[in-house]
Coordinates of C-alpha atoms and ligand atoms in Angstrom, one line a residue:
X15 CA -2.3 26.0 -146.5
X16 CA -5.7 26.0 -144.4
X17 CA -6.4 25.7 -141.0
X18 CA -6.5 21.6 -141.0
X19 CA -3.2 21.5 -142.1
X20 CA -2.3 22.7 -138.3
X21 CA -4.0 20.0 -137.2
X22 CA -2.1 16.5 -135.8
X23 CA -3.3 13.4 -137.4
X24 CA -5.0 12.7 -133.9
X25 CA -7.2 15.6 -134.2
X26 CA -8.7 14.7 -137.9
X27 CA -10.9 12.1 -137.7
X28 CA -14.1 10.3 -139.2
X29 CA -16.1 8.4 -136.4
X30 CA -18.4 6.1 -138.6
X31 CA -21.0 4.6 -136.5
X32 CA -21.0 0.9 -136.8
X33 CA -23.8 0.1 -135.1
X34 CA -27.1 -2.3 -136.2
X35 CA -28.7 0.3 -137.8
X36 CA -25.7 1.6 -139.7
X37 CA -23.9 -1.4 -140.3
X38 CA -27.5 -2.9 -142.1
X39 CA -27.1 -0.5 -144.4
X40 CA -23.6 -1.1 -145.3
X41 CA -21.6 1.4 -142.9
X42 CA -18.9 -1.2 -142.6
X43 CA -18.1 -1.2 -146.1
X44 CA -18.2 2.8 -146.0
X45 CA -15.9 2.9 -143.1
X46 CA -13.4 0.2 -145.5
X47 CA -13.9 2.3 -148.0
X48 CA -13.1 5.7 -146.8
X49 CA -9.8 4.0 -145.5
X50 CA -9.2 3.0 -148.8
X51 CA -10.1 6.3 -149.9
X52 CA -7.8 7.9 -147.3
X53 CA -4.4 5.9 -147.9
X54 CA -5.2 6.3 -152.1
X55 CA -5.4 10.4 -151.2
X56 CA -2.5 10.0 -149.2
X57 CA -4.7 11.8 -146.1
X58 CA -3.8 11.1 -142.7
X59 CA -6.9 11.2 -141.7
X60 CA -8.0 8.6 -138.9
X61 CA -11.6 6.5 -139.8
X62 CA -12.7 5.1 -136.5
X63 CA -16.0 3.1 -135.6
X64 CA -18.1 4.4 -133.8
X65 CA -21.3 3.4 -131.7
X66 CA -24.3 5.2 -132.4
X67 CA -25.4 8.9 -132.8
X68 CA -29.3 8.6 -132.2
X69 CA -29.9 9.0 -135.8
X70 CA -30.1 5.4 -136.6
X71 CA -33.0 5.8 -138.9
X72 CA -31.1 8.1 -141.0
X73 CA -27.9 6.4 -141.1
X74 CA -25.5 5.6 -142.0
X75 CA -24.0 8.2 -140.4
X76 CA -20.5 9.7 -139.7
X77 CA -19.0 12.5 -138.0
X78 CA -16.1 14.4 -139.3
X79 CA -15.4 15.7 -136.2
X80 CA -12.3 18.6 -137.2
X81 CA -15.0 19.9 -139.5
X82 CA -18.0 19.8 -137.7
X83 CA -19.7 17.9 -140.2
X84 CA -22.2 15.4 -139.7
X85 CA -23.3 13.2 -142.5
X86 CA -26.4 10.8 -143.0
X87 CA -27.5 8.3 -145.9
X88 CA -24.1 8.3 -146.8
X89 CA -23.2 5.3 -149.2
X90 CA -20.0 3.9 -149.6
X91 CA -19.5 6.3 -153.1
X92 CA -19.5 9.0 -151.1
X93 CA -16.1 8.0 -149.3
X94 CA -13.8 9.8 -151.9
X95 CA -15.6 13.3 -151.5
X96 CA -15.6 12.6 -147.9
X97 CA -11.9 12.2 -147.9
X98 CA -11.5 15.4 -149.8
X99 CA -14.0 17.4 -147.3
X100 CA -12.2 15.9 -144.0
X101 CA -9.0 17.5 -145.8
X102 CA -10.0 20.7 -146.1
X103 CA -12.4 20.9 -149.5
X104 CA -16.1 21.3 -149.6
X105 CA -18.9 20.0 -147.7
X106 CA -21.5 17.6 -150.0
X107 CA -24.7 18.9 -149.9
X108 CA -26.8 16.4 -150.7
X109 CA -26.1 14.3 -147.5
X110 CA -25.0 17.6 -145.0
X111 CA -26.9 17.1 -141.9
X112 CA -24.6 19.3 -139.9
X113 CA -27.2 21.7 -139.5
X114 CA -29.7 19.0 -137.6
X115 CA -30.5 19.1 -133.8
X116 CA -28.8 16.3 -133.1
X117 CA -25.9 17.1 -135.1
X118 CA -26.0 20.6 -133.0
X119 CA -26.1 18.3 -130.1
X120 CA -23.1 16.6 -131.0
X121 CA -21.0 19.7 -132.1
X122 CA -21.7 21.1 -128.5
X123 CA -20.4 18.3 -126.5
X124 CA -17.2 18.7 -128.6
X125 CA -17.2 22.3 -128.2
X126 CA -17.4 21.6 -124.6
X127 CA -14.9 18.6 -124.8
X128 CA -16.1 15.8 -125.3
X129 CA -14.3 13.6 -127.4
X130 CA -16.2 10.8 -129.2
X131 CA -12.9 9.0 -129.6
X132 CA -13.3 8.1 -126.4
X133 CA -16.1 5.6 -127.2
X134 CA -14.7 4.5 -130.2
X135 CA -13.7 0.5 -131.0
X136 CA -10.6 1.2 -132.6
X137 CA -7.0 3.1 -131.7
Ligands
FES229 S1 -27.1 2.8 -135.4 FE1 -26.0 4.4 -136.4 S2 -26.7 6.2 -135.4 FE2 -27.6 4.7 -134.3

């Protein structure tokens, strides 16, 4: 048992930005496929759209926010990893921006609490 097991449903979640930038480079199929990916794991991890992180050129991005991971150029194969990470398993390196300024940025307005469900398009 880890630590996100603790955590409600409500508290682990994937905000996938869905904005132009993203979403041209296919970050509504990611955010359809990490669903998928989610209910075939049998995670009860929440995928929620989200608009823009200021790293459109890098996208698409996405923010596990329980994890304070931030991921860029992430393609839709990535969404069963993903899954695994937001669940408690490893981080993948080869698209780990969590050590970026703005993902910094990001990780301190939720330390602070923020909570970018607040912005997001869907329950
Ligand atoms: S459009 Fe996705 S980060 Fe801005």
């Amino acid at each position: 048992m880890s630590v996100y097991d603790d955590l409600s449903s409500e508290d682990r979640i994937i905000h996938v930005c869905v904005n132009v930038d993203c979403a041209m480079r296919g970050s509504e199929e990611l955010r359809d496929r990490l669903r998928a990916a989610a209910e075939e794991a049998g995670s009860d991890v929440e995928v929620n759209d989200y608009i823009c992180f200021a790293a459109c050129e890098q996208g698409p991005n996405l923010l596990i926010e329980h994890r304070r991971a931030f991921y860029s150029d992430v393609d839709p194969s990535h969404a069963e990893a993903i899954i695994a990470h937001a669940d408690g398993g490893a981080a993948i390196e080869s698209i780990d921006r969590s050590s970026t300024f703005i993902a910094r940025k990001i990780f301190n307005m939720l330390d602070a609490g923020f909570k970018p469900g607040d912005l997001s398009l869907s329950d």
